XYZ file of C-alpha atoms in Angstrom:
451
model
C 53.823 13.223 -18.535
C 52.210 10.224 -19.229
C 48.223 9.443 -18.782
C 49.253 6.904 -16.208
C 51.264 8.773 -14.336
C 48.695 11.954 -14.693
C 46.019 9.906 -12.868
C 48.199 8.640 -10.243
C 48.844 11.828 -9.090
C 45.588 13.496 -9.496
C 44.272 9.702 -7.689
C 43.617 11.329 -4.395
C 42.014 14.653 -5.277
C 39.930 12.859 -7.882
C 38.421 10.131 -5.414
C 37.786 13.094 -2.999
C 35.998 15.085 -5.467
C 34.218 12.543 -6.423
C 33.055 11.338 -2.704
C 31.594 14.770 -2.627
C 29.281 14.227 -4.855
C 28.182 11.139 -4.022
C 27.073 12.802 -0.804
C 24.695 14.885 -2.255
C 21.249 12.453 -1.479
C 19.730 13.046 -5.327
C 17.431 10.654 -5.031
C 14.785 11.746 -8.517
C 11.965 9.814 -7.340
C 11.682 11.080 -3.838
C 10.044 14.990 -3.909
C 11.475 15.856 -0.419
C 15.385 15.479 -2.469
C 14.657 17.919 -4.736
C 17.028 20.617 -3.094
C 19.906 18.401 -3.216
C 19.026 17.088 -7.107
C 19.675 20.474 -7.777
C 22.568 21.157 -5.226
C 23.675 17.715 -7.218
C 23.004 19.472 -10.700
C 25.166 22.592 -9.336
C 28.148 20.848 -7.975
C 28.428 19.043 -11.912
C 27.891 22.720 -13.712
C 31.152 23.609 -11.581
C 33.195 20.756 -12.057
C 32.430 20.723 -15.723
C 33.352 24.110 -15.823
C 36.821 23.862 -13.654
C 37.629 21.303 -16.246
C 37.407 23.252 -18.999
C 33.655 22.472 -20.586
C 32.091 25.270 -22.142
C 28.460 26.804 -22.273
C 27.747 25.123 -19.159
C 24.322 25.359 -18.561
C 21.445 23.998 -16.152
C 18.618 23.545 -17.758
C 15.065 23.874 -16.334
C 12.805 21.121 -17.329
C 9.107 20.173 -15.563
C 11.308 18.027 -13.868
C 14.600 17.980 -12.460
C 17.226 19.671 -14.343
C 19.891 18.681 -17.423
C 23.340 19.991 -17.438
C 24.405 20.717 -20.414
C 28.511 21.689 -21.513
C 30.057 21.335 -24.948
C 34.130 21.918 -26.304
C 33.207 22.613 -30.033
C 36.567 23.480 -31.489
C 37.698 21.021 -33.672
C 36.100 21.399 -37.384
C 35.619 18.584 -39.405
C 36.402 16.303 -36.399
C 33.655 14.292 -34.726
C 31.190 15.399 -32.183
C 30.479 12.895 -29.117
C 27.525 13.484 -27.227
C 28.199 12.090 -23.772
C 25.435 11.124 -21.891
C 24.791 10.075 -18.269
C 22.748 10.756 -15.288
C 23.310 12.472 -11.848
C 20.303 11.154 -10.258
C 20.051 7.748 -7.985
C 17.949 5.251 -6.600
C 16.585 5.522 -2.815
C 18.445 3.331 -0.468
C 15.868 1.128 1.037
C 16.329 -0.746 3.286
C 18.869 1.178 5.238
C 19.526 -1.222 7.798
C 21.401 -3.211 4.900
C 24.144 -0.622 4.440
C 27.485 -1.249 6.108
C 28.182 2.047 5.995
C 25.880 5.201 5.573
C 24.622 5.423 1.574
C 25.722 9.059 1.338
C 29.081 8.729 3.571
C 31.200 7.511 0.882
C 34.386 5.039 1.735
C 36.336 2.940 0.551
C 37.310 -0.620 1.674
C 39.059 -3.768 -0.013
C 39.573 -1.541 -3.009
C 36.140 -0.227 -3.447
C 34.086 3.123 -3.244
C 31.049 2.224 -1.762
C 28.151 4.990 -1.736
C 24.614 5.025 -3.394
C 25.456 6.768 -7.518
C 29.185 5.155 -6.806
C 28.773 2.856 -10.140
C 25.091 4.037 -11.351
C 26.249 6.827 -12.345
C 27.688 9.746 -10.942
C 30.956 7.479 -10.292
C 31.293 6.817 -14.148
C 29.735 9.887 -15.613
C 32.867 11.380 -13.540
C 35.098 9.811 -15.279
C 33.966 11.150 -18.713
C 34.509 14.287 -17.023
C 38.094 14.042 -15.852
C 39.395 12.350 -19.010
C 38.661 15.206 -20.950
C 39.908 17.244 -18.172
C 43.020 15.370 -18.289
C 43.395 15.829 -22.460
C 42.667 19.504 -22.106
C 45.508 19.908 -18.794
C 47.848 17.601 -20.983
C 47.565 18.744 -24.560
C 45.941 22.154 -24.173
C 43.465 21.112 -26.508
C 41.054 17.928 -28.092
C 41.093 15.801 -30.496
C 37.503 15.950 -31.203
C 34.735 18.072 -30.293
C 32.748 16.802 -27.511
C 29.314 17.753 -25.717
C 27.719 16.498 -22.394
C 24.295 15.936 -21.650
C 23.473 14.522 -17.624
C 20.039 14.081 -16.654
C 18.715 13.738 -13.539
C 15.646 11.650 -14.027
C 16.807 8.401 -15.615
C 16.186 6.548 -12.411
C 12.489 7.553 -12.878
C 12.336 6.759 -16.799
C 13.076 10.348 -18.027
C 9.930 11.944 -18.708
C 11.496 15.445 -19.614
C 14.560 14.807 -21.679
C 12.138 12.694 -23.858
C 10.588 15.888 -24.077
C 13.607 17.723 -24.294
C 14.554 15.999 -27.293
C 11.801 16.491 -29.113
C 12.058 20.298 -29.039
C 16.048 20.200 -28.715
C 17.678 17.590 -30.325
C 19.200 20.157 -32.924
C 21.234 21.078 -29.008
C 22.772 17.606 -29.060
C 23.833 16.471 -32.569
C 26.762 14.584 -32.787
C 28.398 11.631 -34.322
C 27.899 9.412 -31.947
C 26.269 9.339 -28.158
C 28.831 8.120 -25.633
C 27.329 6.136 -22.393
C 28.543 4.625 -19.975
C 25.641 3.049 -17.353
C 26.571 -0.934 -18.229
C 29.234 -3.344 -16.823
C 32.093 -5.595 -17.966
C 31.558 -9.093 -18.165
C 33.272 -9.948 -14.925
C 36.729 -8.192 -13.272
C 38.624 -7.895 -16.370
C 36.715 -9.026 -19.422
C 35.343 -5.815 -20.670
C 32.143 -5.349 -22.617
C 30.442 -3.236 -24.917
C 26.796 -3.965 -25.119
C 25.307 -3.713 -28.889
C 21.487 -4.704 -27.733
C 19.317 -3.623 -24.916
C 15.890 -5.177 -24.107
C 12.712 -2.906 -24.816
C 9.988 -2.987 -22.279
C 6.092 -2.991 -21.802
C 3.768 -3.757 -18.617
C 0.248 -4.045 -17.786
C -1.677 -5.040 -14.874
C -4.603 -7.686 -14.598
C -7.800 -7.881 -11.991
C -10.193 -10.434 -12.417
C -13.576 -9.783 -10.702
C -16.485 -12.297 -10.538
C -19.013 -11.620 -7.478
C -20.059 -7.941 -6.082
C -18.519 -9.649 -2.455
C -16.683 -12.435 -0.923
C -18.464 -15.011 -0.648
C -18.498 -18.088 1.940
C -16.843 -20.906 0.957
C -18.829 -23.713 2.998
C -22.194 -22.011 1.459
C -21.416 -20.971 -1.827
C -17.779 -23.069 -2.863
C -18.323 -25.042 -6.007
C -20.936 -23.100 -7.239
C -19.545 -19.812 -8.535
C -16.526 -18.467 -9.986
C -13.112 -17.778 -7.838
C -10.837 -14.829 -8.825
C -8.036 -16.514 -8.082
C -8.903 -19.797 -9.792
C -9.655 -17.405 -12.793
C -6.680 -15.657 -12.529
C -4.253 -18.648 -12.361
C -6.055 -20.571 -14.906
C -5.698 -17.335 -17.234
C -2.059 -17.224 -16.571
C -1.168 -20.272 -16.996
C -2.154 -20.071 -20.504
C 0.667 -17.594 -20.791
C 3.730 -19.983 -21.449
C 3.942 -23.625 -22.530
C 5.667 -26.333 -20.955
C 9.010 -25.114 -23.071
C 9.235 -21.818 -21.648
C 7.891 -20.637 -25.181
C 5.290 -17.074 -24.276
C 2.307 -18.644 -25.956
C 0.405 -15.105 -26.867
C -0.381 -15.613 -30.252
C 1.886 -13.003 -32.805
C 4.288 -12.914 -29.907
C 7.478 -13.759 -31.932
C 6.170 -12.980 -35.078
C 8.973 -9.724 -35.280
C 11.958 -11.438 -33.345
C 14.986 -11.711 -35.442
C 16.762 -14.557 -35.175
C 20.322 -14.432 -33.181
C 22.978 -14.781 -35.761
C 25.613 -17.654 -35.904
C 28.238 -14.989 -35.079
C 26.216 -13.560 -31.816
C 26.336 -16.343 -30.508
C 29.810 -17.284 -30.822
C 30.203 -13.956 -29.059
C 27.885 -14.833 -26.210
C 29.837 -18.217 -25.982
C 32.601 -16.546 -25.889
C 31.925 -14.807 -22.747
C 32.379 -18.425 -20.668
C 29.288 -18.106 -18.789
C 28.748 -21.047 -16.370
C 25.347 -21.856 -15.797
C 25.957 -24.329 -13.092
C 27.906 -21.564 -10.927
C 25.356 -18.797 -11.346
C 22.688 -22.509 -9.966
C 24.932 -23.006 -7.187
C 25.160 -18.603 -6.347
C 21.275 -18.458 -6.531
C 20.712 -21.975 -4.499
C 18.756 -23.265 -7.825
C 17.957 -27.120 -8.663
C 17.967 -26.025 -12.154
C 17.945 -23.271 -14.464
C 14.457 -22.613 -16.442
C 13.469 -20.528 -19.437
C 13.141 -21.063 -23.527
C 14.202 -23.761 -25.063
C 16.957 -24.190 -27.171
C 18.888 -21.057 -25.954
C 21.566 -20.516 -23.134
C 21.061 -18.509 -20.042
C 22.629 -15.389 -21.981
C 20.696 -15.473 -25.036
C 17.705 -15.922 -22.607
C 18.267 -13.083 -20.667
C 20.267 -11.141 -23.363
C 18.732 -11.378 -26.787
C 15.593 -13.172 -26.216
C 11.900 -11.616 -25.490
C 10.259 -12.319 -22.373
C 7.056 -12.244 -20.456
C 7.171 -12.739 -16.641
C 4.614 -12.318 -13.670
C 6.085 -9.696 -10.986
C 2.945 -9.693 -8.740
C -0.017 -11.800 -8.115
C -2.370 -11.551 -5.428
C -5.804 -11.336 -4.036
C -8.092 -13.201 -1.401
C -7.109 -13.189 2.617
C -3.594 -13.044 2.767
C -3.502 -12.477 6.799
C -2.622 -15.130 9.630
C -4.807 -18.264 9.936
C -7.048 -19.368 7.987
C -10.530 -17.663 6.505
C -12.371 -19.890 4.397
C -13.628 -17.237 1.352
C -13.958 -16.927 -2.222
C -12.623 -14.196 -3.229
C -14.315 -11.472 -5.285
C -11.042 -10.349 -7.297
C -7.543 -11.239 -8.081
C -5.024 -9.485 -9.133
C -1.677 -9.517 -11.659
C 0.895 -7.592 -12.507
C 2.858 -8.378 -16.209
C 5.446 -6.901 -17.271
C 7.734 -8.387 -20.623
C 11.332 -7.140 -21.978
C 11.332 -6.791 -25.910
C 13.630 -7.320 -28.286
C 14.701 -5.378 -31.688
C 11.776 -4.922 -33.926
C 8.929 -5.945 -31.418
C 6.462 -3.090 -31.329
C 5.629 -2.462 -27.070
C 2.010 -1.387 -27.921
C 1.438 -4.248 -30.779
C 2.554 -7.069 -28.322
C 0.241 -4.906 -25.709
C -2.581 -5.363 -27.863
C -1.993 -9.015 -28.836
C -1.414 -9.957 -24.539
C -4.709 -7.986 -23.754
C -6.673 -9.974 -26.938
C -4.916 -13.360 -26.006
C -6.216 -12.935 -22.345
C -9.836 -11.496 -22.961
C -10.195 -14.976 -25.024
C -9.035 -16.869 -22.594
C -11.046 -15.515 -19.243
C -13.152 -17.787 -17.331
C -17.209 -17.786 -17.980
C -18.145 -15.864 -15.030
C -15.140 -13.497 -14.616
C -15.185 -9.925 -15.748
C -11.557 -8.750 -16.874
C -10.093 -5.250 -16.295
C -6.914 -5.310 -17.912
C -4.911 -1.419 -17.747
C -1.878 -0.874 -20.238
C 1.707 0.628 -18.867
C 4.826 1.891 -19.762
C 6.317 0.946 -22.688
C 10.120 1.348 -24.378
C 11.422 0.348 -27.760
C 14.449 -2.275 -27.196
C 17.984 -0.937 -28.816
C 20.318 -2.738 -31.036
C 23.312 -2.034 -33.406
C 26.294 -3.545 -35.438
C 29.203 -4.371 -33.666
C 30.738 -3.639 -36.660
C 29.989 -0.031 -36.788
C 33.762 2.097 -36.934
C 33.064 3.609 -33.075
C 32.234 0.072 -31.147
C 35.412 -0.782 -33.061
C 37.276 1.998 -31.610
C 35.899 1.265 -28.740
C 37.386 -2.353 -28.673
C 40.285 -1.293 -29.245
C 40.609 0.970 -26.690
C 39.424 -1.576 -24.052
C 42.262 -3.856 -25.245
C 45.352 -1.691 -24.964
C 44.190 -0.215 -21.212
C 42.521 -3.789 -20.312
C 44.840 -6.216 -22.747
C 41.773 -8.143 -23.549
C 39.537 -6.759 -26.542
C 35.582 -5.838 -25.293
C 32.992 -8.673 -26.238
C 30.046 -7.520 -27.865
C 27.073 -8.345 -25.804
C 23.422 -8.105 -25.395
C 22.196 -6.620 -22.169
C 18.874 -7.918 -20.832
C 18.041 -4.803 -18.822
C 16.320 -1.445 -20.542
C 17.798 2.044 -20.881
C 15.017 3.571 -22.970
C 16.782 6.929 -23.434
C 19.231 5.165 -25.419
C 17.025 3.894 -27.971
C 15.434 7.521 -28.554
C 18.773 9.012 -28.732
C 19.560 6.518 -31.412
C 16.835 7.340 -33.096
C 16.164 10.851 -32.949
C 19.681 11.894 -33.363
C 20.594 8.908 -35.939
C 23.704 8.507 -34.294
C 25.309 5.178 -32.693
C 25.193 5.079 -29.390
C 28.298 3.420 -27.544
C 27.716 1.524 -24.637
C 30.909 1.743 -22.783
C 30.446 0.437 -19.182
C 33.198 0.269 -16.372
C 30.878 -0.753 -13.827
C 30.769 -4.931 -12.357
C 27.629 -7.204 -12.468
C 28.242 -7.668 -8.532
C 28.341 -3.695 -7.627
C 24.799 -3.922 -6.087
C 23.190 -1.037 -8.214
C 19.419 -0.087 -6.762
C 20.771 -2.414 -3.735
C 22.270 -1.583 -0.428
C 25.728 -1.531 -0.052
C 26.659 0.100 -4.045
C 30.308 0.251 -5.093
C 32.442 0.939 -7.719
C 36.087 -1.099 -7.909
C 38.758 1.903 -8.055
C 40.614 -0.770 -10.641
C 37.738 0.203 -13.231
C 38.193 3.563 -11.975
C 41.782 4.140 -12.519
C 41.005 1.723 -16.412
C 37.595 3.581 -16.981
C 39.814 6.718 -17.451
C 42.680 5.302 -19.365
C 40.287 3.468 -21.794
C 38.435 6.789 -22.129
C 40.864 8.551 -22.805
C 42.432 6.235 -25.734
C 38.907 6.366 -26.905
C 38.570 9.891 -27.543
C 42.297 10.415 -29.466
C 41.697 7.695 -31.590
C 38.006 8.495 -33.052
């Protein structure tokens, strides 16, 4: 029997195992879910097993648990590490959903649920194509192992920790993901760069009180003067992060990345009209894609301070507030461009304002040759299931797991994503389109016989 035909008729039973799971709440960052993360870790031990994984295992962390299964029987073959995470966002605001977040259905060709596209919908897939190998060819061409988490939505704190201590668990050839998205319904992507990250947040203080601003205005500092006139010295008028040393470990993009991003046929002026935009706005002498995609950044998420309620009360405030967070690209150092933000605004604070400034998170950014023999693979396998070959691409978001598996298990990590920019991941109403479903398993499939 074909693989085409195999899927078609395991379709049904498929979809319904996977709506099961995706009504199992595992929501990581909420404490009251932590019953059904690991009801959600469970029902993934079983499946794995019932399709023919071995040394299934849950695995205890601090946290909430890995699952762990490997097929190891294929000797001087390659080992691919799949990785993936069981875990979602909450589903704030509920009154958004069309349909309950954890009563799965489908409508106009889509699966909508909270996890239906990030991830448990494409980590299942992984799952059943190696099912389908094993049910179709009694064994596989390659030896595979699966690590699933169930704290990526809250940054992973114990398989960071895991690794460290059991990496030697999850050595393989290369480290299999899929957690990213095509271009748009039918252009398939592989992403070979994903933006590192660092934040830190900003008070100003000047007086021990508010002060009156009929009695005292013109005469002593304002937070919130202080604090805008500090950030503003953030960027020039180019779009350019003015903090000196910034850019000083940026690589430049290469003539041939960007004749990939250009290749992707991105339209600026659509994505203007979709976000109700006079004009675009960021570095210049780069597209909207290298921006976003390949390009560093450092952007204000918060500011606030002073009397915020109705009407009008005529203060100076005591203390502002900012909160900064920047996405990095290969090479930049999170806690050197740290350092050289916090030293850029200490010299730039206003005589009478005292600065607090309190460092964050911080993740290294990921990159690799879209040359490398498995993104090739890879390619190719998009292109007979999709008949279009994968662009290489640079994702703008972070996934900073996938830099330390990179690195700590010196393995390439493919970024093989089935999902759709439009899918509304972390958002209400999340879906997955059963056409990437029903592809996402081909393409898998032709990945794994041909490595």
């Amino acid at each position: 029997m074909s693989y085409s035909a195999y899927f078609e008729q395991a379709r049904e039973q498929q979809l319904n195992e996977l709506k099961e799971w995706l009504s199992i709440p595992s929501i990581s960052a909420l404490s009251e879910h932590k019953k059904d993360i690991h009801q959600a870790a469970e029902w993934l031990a079983a499946k794995l097993t019932a399709a023919g994984l071995e040394n299934v295992e849950i695995i205890p962390t601090k946290g909430h648990p890995l699952v762990y299964a490997d097929h190891l029987h294929e000797p001087g073959k390659p080992t691919i590490l799949v990785y993936g995470h069981y875990d979602v966002q909450p589903v704030d605001p509920l009154h958004l959903w069309e349909t309950p977040p954890f009563e799965p259905s489908i409508r106009d060709g889509k699966l909508y649920a909270r996890g239906a596209t990030d991830d448990k919908g494409q980590v299942f897939l992984h799952m059943k194509a190696v099912e389908a190998i094993l049910k179709q060819e009694g064994k596989l061409p390659l030896n595979i192992k699966f690590c699933i988490e169930g704290e990526e939505e809250v940054s992973s704190p114990n398989l960071l920790e895991f690794l460290q201590t059991g990496a030697e668990r999850l050595t393989a050839d290369a480290v299999l993901v899929s957690d990213t998205s095509l271009i748009e319904k039918g252009k398939p992507a592989i992403c070979t760069g994903l933006r590192g990250l660092c934040s830190l947040e900003v008070a100003v203080h000047t007086a021990n009180t508010d002060l009156h601003s009929g009695s005292f205005g013109g005469g002593v500092p304002n937070a919130l003067h202080a604090m805008v006139s500090l950030l503003a010295t953030l960027h020039d008028d180019k779009g350019r992060v003015s903090v000196p040393g910034f850019y000083d470990d940026v690589v430049p993009l290469s003539e041939e990345m960007r004749t990939e991003f250009l290749k992707q046929g991105f339209s600026e002026s659509k994505l203007q009209q979709e976000l109700a935009l006079d004009s675009l706005y960021g570095e210049e002498g780069y597209s909207f894609v290298e921006r976003v995609g390949a390009r560093p950044t450092l952007e204000l998420n918060g500011v606030y301070g002073g009397f915020q309620g109705e009407g009008t009360k005529t203060v100076i405030p005591k203390e502002a507030h900012a909160k900064i967070t920047c996405r990095l690209v290969a090479n930049q150092n999170p806690q050197d461009i740290l350092n050289k933000i916090e030293r850029h605004l200490r010299a730039h604070v206003q005589p009478g304002a005292r600065l607090e400034i309190q460092q964050g998170e911080k993740a290294n950014a990921f990159n690799i040759d879209p040359s490398h023999a498995f993104l090739q693979a890879a390619a190719d396998a998009f292109e007979k299931v999709y008949g279009v070959r994968a662009l290489f691409t640079k994702d703008g978001g972070s996934i900073p797991i996938v830099e330390t598996f990179s690195r700590v298990l010196a393995a390439p990590v493919v970024l093989m994503g089935f999902g759709l920019p439009d899918e509304n991941l972390h958002a209400p109403n999340e879906h997955f389109n059963l056409e990437n479903f029903d592809k996402g398993l081909l393409t898998i499939v032709e990945f794994l016989k041909s490595v």
